[in-house]
Tab-separated table of C-alpha atoms in Angstrom:
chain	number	residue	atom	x	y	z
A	230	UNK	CA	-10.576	41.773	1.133
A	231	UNK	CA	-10.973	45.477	0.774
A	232	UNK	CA	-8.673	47.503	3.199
A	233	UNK	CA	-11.859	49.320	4.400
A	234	UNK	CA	-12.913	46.020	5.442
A	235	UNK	CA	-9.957	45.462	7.250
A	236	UNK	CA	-10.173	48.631	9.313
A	237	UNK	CA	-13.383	47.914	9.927
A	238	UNK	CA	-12.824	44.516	11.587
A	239	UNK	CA	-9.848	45.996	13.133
A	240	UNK	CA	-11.770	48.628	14.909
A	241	UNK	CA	-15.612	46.960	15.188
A	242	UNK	CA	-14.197	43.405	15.840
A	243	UNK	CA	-16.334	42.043	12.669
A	244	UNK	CA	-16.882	42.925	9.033
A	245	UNK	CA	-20.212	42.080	7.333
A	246	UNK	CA	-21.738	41.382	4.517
A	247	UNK	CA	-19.269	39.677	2.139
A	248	UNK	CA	-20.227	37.186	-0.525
A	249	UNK	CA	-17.876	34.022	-0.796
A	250	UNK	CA	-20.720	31.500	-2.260
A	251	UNK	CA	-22.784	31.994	-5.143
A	252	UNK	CA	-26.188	31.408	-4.877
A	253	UNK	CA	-26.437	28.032	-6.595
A	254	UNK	CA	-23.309	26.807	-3.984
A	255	UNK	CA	-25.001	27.875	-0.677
A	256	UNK	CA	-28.194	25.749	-1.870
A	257	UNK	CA	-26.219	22.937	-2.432
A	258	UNK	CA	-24.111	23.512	0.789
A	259	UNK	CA	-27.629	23.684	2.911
A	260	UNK	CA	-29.133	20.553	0.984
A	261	UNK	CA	-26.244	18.308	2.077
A	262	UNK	CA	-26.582	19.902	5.699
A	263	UNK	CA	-30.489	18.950	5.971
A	264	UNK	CA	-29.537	15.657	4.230
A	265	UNK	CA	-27.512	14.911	7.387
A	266	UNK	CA	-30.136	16.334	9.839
A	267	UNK	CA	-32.543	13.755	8.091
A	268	UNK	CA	-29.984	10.628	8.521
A	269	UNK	CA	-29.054	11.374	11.759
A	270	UNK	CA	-32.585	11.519	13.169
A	271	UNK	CA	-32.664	8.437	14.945
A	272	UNK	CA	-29.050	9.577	17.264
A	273	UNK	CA	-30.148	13.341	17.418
A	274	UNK	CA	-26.719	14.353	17.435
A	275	UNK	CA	-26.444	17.838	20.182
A	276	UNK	CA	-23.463	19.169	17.891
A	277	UNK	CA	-22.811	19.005	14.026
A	278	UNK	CA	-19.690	20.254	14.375
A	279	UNK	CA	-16.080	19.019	13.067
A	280	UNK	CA	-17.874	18.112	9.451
A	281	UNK	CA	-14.900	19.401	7.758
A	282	UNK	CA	-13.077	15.905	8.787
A	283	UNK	CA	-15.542	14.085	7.354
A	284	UNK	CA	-17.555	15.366	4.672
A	285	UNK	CA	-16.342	15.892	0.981
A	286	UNK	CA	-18.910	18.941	1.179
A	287	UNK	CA	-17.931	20.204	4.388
A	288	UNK	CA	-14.070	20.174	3.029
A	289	UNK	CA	-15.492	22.137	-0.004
A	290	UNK	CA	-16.697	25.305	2.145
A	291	UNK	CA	-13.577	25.325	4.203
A	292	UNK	CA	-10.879	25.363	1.385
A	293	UNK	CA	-13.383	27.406	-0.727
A	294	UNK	CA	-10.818	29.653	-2.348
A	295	UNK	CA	-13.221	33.250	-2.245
A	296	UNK	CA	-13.248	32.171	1.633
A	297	UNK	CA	-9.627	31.956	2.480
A	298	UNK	CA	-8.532	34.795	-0.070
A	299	UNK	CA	-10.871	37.003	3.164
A	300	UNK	CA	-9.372	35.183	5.647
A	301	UNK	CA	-5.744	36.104	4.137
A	302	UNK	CA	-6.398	39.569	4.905
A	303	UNK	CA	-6.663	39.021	8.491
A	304	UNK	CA	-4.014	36.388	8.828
A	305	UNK	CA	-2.295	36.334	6.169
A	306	UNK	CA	-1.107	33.313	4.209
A	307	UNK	CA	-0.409	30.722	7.004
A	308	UNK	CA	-4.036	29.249	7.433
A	309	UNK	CA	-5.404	26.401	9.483
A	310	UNK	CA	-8.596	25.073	10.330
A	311	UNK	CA	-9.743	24.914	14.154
A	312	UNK	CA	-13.040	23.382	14.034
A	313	UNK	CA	-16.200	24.049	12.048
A	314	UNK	CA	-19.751	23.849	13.704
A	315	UNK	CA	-23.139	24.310	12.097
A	316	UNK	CA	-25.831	26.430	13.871
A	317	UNK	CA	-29.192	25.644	12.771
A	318	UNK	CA	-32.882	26.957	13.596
A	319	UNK	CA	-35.403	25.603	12.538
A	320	UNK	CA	-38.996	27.216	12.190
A	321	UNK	CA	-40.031	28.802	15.627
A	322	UNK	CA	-37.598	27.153	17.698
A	323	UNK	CA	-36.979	28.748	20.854
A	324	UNK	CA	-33.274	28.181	21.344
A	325	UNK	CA	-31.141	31.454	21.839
A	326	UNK	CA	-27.413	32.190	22.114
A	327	UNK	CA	-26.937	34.548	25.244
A	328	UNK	CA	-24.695	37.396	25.691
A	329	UNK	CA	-20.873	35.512	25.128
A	330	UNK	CA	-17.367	35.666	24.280
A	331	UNK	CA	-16.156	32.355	22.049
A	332	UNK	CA	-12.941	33.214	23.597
A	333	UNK	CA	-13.951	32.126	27.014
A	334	UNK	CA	-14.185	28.471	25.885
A	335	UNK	CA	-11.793	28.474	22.916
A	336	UNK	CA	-8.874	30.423	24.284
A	337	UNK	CA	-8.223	31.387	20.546
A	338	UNK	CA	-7.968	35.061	22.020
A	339	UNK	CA	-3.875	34.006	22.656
A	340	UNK	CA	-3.642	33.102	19.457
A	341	UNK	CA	-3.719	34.918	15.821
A	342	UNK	CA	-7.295	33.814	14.995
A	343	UNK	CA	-10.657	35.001	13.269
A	344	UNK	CA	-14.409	33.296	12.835
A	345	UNK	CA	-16.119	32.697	9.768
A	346	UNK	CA	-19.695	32.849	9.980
A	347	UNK	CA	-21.154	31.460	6.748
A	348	UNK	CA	-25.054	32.014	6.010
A	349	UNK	CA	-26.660	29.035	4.100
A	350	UNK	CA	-30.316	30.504	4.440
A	351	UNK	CA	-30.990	33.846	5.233
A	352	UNK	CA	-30.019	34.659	8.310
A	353	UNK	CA	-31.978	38.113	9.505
A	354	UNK	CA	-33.526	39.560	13.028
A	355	UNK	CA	-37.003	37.702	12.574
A	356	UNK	CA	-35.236	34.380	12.742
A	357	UNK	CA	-32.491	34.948	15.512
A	358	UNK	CA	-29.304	35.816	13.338
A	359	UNK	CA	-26.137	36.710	15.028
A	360	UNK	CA	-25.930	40.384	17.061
A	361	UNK	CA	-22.934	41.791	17.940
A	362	UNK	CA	-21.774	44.727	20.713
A	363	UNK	CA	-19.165	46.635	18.240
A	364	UNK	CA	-15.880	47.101	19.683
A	365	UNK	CA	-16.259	44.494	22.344
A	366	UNK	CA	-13.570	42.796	21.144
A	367	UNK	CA	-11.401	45.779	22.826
A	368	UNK	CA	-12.550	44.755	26.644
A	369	UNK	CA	-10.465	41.719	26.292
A	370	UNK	CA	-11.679	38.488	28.033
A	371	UNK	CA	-14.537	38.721	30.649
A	372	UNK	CA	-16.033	36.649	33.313
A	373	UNK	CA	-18.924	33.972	32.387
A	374	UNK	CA	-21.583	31.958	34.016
A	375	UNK	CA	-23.055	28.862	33.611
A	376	UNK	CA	-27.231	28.914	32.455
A	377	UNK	CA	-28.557	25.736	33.474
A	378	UNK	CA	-32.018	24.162	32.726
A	379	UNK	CA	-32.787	26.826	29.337
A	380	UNK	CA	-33.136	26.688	25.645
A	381	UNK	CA	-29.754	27.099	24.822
A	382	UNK	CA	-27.256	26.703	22.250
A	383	UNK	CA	-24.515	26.795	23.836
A	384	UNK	CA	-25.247	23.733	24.997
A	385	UNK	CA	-22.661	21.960	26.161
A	386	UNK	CA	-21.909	25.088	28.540
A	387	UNK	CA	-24.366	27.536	28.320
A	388	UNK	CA	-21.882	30.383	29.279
A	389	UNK	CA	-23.471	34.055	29.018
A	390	UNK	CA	-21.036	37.284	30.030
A	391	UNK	CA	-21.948	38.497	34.168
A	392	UNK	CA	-21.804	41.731	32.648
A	393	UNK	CA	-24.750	43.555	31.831
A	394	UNK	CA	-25.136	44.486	28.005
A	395	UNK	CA	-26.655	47.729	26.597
A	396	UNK	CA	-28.388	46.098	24.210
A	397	UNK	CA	-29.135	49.203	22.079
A	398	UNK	CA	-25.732	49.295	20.606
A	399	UNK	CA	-26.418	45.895	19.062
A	400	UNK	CA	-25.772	45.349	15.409
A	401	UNK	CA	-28.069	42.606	13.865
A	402	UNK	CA	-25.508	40.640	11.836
A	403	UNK	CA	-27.676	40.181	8.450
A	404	UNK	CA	-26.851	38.081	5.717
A	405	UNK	CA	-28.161	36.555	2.155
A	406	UNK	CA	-27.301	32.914	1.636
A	407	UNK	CA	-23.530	32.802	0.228
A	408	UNK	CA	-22.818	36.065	2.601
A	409	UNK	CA	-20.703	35.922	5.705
A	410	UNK	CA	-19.332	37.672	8.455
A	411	UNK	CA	-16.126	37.565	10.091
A	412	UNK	CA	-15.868	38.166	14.154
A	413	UNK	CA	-12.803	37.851	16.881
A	414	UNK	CA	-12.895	35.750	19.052
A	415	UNK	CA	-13.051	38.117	21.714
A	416	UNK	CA	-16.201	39.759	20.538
A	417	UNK	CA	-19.656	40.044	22.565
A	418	UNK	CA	-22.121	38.541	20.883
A	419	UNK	CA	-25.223	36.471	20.557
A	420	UNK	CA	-28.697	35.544	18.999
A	421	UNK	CA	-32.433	35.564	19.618
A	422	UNK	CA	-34.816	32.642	19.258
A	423	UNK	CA	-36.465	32.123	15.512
A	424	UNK	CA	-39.623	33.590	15.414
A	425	UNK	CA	-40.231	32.956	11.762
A	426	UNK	CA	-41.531	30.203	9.517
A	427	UNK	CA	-37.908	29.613	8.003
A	428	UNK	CA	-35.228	27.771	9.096
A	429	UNK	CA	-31.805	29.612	9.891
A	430	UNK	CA	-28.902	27.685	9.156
A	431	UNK	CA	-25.001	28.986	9.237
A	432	UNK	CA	-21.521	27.296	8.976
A	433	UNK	CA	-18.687	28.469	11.376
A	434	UNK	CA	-15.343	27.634	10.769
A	435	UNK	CA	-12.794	28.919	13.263
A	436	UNK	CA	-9.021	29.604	11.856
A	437	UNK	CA	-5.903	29.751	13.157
A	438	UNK	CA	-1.847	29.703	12.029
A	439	UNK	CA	0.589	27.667	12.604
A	440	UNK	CA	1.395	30.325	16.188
A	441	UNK	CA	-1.161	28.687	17.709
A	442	UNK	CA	0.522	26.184	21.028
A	443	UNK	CA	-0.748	23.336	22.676
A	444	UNK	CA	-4.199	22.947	20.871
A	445	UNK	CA	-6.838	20.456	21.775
A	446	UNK	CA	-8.082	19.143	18.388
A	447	UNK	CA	-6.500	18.324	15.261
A	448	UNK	CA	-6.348	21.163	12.689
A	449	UNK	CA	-6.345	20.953	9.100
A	450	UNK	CA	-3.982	23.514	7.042
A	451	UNK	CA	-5.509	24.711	4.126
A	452	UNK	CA	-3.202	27.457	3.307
A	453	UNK	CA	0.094	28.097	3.254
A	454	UNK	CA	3.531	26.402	4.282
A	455	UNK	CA	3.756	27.336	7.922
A	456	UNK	CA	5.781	25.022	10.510
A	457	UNK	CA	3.382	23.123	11.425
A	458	UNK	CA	5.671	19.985	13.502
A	459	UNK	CA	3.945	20.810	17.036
A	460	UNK	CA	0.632	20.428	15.840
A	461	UNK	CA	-1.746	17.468	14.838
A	462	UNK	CA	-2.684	17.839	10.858
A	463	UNK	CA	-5.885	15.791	9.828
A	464	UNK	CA	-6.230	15.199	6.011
A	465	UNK	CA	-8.977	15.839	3.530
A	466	UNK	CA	-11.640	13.201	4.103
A	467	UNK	CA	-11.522	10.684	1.326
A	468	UNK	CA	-13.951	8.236	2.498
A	469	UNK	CA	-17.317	7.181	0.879
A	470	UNK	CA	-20.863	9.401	1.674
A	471	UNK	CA	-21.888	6.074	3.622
A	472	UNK	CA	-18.551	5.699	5.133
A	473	UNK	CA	-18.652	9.387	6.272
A	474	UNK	CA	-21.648	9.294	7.548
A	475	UNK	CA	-21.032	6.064	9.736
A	476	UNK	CA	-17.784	7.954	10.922
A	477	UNK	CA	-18.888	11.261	11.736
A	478	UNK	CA	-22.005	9.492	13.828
A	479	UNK	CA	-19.964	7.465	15.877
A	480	UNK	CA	-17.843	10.391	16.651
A	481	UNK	CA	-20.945	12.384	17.506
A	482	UNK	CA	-23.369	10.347	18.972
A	483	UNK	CA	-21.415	7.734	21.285
């Protein structure tokens, strides 16, 4: 990672565009993705999120070695993974991510920490990609409330900031398949609802190091040597596609 880059995230709260995937793996990254949209049609599953415990392909993006070689320059060496969640629109949907701090839900804000926003289709304003309020990240954490009853995506909450957002200082977060953008956690931002005839699909994957106390999940190191006693460590998955597939849906849809 460039030390511009660095100073950039430093002072912005995100950094955007780099590459970490090459053409050819981004394809193959988003094939496996719809493939499990199309077997999981019959639970509709609200979240695809924690793949990385599951899925041999999902482990791939995660420990992808262009990815954490970025991520060392925020963190340095001493990497874990928090979660991972995939955001998908598809053609025309109306869903939306309002105004929003991932902090407020995450507390990752105490906590050395950065998110990796991976595109695995374009990801541009005509189909709702990720805006962000530069510098937000400075205001610290702010008070949320609840939007009930709405095409949301954050939809196990629905949180949006009470503040009111001068929207013309937005950045539209654009990215080519294989690009990403890196944001903390503390950051104001959001998306718009797809208006296009093309899907929008991007993996997240949240890290942390070893600092981080009294977590909720289990974490998977994928860099580094850190002391990691307190926490819970999950391993790659080594189970069969099938086997997988059967785990992560019982985990998701039950």
């Amino acid at each position: 990672m460039r030390l511009d880059q660095i100073e950039a995230y430093r002072r912005d709260g995100y950094v955007f565009p780099i590459e970490i995937l090459s053409r050819a793996e981004a394809e193959g990254f988003r094939g496996a993705f719809e493939s499990l949209i199309e077997r999981s049609r019959h639970c509709s599953p609200k979240r695809f999120d924690r793949l990385h415990l599951f899925f041999d392909w999902a482990h791939q993006i995660v420990t992808h070695k262009a990815l954490l070689d970025v991520v060392e320059g925020i963190l340095g060496d001493d990497i874990l993974v928090y979660g991972t969640l995939v955001l998908a629109k598809q053609p025309h949907d109306l869903r939306y991510a309002s105004w929003h701090q991932d902090s407020f839900y995450s507390g990752l804000h105490l906590t050395p920490s950065t998110t990796a926003w991976i595109a695995l289709t374009p990801s541009h304003q005509g189909n709702g990609c990720m805006r962000v309020i530069p510098g937000s990240h400075k205001l610290g954490s702010m008070e949320h409330e609840n939007v009930a009853d709405d095409p949301h995506m954050l939809n196990r909450r629905g949180e949006r900031i009470k503040t009111d957002v001068n929207e013309a200082e937005a950045v539209d977060v654009v990215l080519n398949p294989g690009e990403m953008s890196l944001h903390e956690s503390t950051l104001v931002h959001g998306s718009t609802p797809n208006k296009s005839d093309e899907p929008r699909i991007g993996f997240i994957v949240r890290f942390v190091t070893s600092q981080l106390r009294n977590p909720n999940t289990r974490l998977m190191r994928v860099r580094g040597d850190g002391d990691c006693s307190h926490l819970d460590l999950a391993d790659k998955p080594v189970m069969s596609a099938e086997e997988a597939l059967a785990s992560w849906l019982t985990f998701s849809c039950s």
